[in-house]
Short mmCIF file of C-alpha atoms in Angstrom, two decimals:
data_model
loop_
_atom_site.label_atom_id
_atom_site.label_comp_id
_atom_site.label_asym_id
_atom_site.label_seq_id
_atom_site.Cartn_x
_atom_site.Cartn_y
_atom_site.Cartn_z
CA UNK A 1 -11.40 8.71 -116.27
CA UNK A 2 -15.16 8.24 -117.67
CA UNK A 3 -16.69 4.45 -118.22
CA UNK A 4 -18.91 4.44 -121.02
CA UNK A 5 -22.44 3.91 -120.05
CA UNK A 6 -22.56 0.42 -121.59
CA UNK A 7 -19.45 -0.45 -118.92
CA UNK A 8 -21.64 0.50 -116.56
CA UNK A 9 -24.83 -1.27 -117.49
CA UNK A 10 -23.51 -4.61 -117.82
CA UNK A 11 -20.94 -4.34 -114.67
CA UNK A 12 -24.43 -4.00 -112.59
CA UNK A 13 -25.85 -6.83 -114.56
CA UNK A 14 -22.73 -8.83 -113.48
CA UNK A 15 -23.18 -7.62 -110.19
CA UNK A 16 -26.93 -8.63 -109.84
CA UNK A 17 -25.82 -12.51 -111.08
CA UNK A 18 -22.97 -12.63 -108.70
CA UNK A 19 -25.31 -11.77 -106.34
CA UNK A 20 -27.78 -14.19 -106.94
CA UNK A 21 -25.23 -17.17 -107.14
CA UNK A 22 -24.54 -16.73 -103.87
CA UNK A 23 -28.13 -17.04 -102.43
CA UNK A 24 -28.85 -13.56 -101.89
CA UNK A 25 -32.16 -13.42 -104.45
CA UNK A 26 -33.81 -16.83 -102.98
CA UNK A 27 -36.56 -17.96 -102.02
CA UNK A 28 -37.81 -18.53 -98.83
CA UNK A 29 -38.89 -21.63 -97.46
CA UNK A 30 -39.69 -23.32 -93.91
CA UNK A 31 -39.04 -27.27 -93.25
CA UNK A 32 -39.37 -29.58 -91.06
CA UNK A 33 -37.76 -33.14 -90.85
CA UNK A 34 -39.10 -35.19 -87.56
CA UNK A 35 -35.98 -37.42 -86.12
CA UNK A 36 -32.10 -36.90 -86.02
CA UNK A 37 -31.76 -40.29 -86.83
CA UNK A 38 -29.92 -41.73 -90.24
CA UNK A 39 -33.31 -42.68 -92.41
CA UNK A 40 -33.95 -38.28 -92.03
CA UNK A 41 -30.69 -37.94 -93.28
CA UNK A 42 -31.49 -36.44 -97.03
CA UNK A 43 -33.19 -33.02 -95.35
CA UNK A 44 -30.63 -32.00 -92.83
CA UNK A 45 -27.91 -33.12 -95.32
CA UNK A 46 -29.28 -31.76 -98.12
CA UNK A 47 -28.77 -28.30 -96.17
CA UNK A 48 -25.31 -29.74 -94.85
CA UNK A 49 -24.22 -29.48 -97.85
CA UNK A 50 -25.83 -26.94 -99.86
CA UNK A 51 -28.34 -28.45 -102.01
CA UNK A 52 -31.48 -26.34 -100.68
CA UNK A 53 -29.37 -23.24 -101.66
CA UNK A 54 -28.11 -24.80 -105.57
CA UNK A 55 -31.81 -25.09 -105.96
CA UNK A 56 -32.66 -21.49 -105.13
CA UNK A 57 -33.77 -22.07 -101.36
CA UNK A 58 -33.19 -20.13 -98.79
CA UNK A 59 -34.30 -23.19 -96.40
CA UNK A 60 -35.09 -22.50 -92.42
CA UNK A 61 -35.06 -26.23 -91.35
CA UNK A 62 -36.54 -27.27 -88.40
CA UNK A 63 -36.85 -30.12 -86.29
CA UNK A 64 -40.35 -31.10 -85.18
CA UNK A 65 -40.24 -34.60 -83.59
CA UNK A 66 -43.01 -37.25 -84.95
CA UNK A 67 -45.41 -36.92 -87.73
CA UNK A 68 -48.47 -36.45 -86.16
CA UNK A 69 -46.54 -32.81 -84.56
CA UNK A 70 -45.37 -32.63 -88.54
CA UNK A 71 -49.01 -32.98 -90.03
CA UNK A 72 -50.59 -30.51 -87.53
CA UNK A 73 -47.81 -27.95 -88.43
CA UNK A 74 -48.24 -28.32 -91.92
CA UNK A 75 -52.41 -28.13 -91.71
CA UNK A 76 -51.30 -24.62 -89.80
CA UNK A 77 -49.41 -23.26 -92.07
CA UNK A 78 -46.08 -23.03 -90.04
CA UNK A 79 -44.21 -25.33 -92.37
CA UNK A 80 -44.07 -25.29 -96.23
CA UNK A 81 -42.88 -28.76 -96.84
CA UNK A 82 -42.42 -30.98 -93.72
CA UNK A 83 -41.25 -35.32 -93.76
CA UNK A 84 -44.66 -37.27 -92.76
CA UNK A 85 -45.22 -41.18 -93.16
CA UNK A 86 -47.77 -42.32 -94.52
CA UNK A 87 -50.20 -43.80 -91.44
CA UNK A 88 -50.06 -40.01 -90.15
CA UNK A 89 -51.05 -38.23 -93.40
CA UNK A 90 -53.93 -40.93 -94.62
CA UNK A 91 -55.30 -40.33 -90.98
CA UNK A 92 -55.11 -36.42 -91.24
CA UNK A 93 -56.58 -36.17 -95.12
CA UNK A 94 -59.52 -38.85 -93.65
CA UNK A 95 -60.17 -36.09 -90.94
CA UNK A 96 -60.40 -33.64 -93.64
CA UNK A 97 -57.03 -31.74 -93.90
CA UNK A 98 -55.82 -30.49 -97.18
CA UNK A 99 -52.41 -32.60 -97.52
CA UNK A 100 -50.74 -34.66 -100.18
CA UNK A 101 -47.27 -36.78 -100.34
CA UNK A 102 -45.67 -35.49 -102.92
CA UNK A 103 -42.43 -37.79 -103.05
CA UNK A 104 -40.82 -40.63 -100.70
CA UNK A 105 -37.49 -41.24 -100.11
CA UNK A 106 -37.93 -44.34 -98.12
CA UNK A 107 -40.57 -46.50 -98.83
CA UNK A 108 -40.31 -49.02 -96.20
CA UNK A 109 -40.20 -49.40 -92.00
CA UNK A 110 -36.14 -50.67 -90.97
CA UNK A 111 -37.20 -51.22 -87.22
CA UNK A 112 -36.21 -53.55 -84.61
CA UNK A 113 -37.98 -54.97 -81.00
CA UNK A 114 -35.78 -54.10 -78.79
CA UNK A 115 -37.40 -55.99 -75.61
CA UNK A 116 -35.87 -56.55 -71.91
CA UNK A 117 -33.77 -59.47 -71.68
CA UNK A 118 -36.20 -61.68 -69.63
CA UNK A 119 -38.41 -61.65 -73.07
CA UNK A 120 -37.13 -64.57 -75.22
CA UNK A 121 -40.27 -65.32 -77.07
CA UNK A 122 -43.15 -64.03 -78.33
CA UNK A 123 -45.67 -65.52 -75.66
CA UNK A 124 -43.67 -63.38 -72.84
CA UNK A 125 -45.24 -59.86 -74.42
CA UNK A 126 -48.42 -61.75 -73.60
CA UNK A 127 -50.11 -58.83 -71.23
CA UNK A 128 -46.98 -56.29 -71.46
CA UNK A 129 -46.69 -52.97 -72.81
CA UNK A 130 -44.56 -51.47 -75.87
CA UNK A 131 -43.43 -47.83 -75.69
CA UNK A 132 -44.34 -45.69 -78.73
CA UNK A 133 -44.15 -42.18 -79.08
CA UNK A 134 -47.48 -41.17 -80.45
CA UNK A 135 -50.24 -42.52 -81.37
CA UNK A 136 -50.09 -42.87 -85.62
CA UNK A 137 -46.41 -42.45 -85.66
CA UNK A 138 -44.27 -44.36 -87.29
CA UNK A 139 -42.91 -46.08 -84.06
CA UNK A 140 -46.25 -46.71 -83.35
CA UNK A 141 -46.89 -48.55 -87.11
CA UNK A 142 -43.67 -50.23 -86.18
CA UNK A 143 -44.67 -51.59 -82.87
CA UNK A 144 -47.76 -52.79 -84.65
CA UNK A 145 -46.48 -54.69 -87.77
CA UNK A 146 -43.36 -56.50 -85.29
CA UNK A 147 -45.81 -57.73 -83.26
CA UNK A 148 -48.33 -58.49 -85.90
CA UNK A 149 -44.84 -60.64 -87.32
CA UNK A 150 -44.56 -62.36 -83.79
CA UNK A 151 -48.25 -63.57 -84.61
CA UNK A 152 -49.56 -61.44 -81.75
CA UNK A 153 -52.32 -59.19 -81.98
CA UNK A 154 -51.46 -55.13 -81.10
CA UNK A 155 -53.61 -53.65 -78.28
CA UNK A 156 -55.97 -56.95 -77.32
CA UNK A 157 -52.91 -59.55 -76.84
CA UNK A 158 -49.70 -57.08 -76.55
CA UNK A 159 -50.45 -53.33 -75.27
CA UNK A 160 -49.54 -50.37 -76.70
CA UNK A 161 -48.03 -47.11 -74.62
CA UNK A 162 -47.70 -43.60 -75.61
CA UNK A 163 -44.31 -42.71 -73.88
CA UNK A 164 -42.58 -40.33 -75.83
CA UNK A 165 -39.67 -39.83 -77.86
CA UNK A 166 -36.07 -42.26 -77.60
CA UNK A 167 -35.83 -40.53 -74.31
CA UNK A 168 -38.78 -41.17 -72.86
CA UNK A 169 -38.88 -44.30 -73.87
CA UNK A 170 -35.38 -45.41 -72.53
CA UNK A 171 -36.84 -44.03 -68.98
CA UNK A 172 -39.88 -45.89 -69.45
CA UNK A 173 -38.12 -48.87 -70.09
CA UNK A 174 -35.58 -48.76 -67.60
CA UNK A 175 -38.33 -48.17 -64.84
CA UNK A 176 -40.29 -51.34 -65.91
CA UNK A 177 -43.06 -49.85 -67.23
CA UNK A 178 -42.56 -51.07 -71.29
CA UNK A 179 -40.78 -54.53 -71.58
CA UNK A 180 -40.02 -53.32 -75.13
CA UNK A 181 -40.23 -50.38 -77.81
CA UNK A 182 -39.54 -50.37 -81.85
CA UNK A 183 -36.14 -48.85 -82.50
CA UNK A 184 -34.45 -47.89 -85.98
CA UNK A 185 -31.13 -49.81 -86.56
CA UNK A 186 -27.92 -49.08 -84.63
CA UNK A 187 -29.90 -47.71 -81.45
CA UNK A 188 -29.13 -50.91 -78.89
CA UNK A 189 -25.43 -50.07 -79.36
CA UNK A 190 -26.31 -47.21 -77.78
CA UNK A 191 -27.91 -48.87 -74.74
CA UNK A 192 -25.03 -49.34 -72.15
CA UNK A 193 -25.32 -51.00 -69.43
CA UNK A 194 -29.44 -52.07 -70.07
CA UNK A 195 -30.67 -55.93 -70.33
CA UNK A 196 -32.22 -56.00 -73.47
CA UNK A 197 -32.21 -57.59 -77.00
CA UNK A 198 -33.69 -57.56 -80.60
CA UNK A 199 -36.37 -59.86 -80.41
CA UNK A 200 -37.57 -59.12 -84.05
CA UNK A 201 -36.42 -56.70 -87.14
CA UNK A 202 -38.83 -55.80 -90.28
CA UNK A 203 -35.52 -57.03 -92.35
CA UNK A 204 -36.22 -60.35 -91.08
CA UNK A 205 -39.60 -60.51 -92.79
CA UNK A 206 -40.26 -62.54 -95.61
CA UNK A 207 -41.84 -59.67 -97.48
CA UNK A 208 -40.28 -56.18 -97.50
CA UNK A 209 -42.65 -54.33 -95.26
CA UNK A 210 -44.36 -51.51 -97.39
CA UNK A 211 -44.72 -48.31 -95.48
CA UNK A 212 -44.47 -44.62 -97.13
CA UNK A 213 -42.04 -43.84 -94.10
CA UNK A 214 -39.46 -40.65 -95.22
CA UNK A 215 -41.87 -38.89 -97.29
CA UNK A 216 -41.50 -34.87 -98.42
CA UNK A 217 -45.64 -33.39 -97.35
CA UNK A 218 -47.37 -30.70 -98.55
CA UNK A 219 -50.61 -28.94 -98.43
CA UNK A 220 -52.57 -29.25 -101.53
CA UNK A 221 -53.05 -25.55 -102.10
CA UNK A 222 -49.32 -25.14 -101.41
CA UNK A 223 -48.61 -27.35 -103.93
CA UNK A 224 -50.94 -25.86 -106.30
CA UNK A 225 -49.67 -22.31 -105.73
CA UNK A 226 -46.00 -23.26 -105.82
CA UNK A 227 -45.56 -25.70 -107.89
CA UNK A 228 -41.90 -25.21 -108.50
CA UNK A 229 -40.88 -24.56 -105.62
CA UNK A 230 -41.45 -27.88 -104.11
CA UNK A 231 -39.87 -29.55 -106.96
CA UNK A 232 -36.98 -27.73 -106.31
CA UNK A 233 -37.32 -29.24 -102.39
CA UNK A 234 -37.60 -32.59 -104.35
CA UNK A 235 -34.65 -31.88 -106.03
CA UNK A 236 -32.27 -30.83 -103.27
CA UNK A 237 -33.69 -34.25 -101.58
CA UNK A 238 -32.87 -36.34 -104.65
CA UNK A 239 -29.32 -35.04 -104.77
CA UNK A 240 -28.94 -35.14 -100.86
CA UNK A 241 -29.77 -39.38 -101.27
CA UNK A 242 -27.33 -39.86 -103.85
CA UNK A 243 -24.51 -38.08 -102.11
CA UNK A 244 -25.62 -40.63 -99.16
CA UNK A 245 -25.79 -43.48 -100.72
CA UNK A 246 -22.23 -42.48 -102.56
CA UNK A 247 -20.22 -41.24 -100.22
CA UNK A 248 -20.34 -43.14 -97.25
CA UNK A 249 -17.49 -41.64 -94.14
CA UNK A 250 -18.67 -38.17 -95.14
CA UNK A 251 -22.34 -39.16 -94.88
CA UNK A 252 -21.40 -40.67 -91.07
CA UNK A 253 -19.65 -37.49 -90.42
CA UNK A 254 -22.74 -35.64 -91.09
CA UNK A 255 -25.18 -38.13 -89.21
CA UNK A 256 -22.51 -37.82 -86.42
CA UNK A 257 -22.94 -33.92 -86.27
CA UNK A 258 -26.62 -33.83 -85.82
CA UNK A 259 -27.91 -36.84 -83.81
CA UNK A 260 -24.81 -35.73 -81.58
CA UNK A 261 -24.01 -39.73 -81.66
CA UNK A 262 -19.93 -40.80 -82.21
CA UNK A 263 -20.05 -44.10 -81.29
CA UNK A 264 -18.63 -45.87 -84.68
CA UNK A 265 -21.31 -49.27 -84.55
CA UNK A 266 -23.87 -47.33 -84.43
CA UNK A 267 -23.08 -44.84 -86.76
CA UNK A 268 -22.00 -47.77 -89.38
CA UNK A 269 -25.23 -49.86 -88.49
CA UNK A 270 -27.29 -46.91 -89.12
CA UNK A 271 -25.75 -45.86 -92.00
CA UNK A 272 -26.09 -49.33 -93.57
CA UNK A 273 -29.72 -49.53 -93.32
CA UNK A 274 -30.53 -46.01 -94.36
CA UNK A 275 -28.37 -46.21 -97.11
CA UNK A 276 -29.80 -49.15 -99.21
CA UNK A 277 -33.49 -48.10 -98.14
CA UNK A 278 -33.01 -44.16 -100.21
CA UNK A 279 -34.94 -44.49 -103.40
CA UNK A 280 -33.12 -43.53 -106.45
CA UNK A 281 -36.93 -42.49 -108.13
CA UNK A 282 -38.73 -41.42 -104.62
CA UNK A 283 -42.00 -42.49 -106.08
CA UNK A 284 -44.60 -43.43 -103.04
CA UNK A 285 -45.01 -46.90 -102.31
CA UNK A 286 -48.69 -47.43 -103.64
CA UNK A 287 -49.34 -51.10 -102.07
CA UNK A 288 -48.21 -49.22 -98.38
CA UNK A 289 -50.36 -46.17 -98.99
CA UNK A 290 -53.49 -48.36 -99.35
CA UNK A 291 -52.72 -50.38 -96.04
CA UNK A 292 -53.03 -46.93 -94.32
CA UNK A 293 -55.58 -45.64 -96.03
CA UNK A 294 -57.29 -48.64 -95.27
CA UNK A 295 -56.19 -48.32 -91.50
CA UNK A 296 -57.39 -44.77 -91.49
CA UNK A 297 -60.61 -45.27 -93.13
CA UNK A 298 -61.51 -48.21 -90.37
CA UNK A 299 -60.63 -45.99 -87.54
CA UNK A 300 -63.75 -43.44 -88.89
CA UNK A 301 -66.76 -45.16 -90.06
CA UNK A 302 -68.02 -43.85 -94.07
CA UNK A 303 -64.83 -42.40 -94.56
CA UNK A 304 -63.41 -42.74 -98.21
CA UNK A 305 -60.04 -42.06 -98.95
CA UNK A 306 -58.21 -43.40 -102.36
CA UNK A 307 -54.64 -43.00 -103.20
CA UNK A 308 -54.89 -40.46 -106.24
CA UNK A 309 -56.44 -38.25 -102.97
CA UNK A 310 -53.50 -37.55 -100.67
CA UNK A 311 -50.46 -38.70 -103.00
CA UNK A 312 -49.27 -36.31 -105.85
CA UNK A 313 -46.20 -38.21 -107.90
CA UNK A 314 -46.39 -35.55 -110.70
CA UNK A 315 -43.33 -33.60 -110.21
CA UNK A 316 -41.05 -37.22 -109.25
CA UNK A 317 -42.43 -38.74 -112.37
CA UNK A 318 -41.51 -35.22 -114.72
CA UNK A 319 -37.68 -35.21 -112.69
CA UNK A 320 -37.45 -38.79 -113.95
CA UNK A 321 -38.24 -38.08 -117.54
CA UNK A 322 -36.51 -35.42 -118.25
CA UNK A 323 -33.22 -36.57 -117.18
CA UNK A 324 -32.60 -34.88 -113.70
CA UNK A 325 -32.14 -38.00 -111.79
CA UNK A 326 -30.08 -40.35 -114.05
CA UNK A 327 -27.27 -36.69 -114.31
CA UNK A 328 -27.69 -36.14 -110.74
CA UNK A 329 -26.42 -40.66 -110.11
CA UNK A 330 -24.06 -40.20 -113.29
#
């Protein structure tokens, strides 16, 4: 039996849309998100569960640990879109790289100081060292702005030690060299069997603490090139936060899966935090932009760096207006 030709024509054309609902026509894209903990939660969960691909990415996440790693990855080329805070990119643009913040998810810094148990008071860092991972991290902006809120001053009154990542700086800790190190929530119930406490938490300041801290990065040309395809990045990340902030045992279940963490306090403390800190816009904190760029610029003398120069809210500001976000929290 013969098909007329017109059968034929549009069975292909079915074919070719089946085809491309099910990923095989997208586009490809690297990532990078920099810690397995909770507050990352919107890029590995936004490939969890499928987001990257509704948007028309074919997303190869990876996991590069700290932003300063994140930034020099990005200024190479080996990442499309990568998570970068804001103390790591204001130092990179200063030093002339070609990078730009193009949305944050979490605009602010939910660490504690966790310390030894023999510190009960401020005056006992007096002379000891704090364990960071790298120098313009966000542990390291941490470390500085809890002991800045003990009314200590970082490096001349409390020091400051590059260690390493959680690992490290559990070692480093247990072998007495750090008395302390800024941890996000949840961590110390993780801590079995060491003598330490929580000394001081950025939710205990007066003000919320300002920081551009979960923030999708770019490189300008990227950006410039392909346009919408970081939107749809932005997009996936939008609907990843409000399926976290929505659906709470399934969002534990996935932070479970890929810190590799069951125990059920931390898992519930961590969610917690992370949870009210998503942005429903993911607009970047402007007042916590200009502390860094202000940190940046002192750190290399004539430098001038203003906000408008390595933060790009365009594409946040057009998903806002035309609908996108209030249908996606509907």
């Amino acid at each position: 039996m013969k098909f007329p030709r017109r059968l034929w024509f549009f069975g292909g054309m079915l074919f070719v849309f089946h085809l491309s609902a099910h990923g095989w026509s997208q586009e490809k894209i690297r990532l990078s998100h920099s810690a397995l903990e909770s507050s990352n939660a919107v890029w590995y969960l936004a490939q969890d569960r499928g987001f990257y691909k509704k948007n028309g990415l074919d997303a190869d996440l990876i996991f590069i640990p700290s932003t300063t790693t994140s930034v020099s990855s990005l200024v190479a080329g080996d990442v499309q879109v990568a998570n970068a805070s804001g103390g790591g990119v204001a130092s990179a643009v200063v030093a002339g790289a070609d990078l730009v913040m193009v949305s944050c998810y979490v605009n602010s810094l939910p660490y504690e100081l966790v310390v030894h148990e023999s510190v009960k008071s401020a005056e006992d860092l007096k002379g000891k060292s704090i364990g960071i991972s790298r120098l313009g991290s966000a542990s390291d902006v941490a470390a500085r702005a809890l002991i800045r809120g003990l009314g200590m001053e970082p490096e001349k009154q409390v020091l400051i030690l590059q260690v390493g990542g959680p690992a490290e700086r559990a070692a480093a800790f247990r072998a007495g060299r750090i008395v302390g190190f800024p941890s996000p929530p949840g961590m110390v119930h993780l801590a079995k069997g060491m003598p330490l406490r929580i000394l001081i938490s950025t939710i205990n300041f007066e003000k919320r603490f300002e920081f551009p801290y979960i923030c999708a990065t770019t490189a300008k040309s990227y950006l410039s090139r392909r346009r919408e395809t970081v939107k749809r990045v932005i997009m996936a990340h939008i609907e990843a936060s409000q399926f976290f902030k929505s659906r709470k045992e399934e969002s534990k279940k996935i932070l479970a899966k890929y810190s590799r963490i069951s125990n059920e306090a931390y898992l519930e403390d961590a969610y917690n935090a992370s949870a009210k800190l998503f942005e429903r816009v993911p607009l970047v904190t402007r007042p916590g932009v200009e502390v860094q760029i202000k940190e940046a610029v002192g750190r290399k003398p004539g430098a001038q760096l203003r906000f408008e120069d390595m933060v790009d809210e365009s594409i946040v500001r057009e998903l806002e207006k035309s609908g996108f976000i209030d249908k996606v929290y509907q």
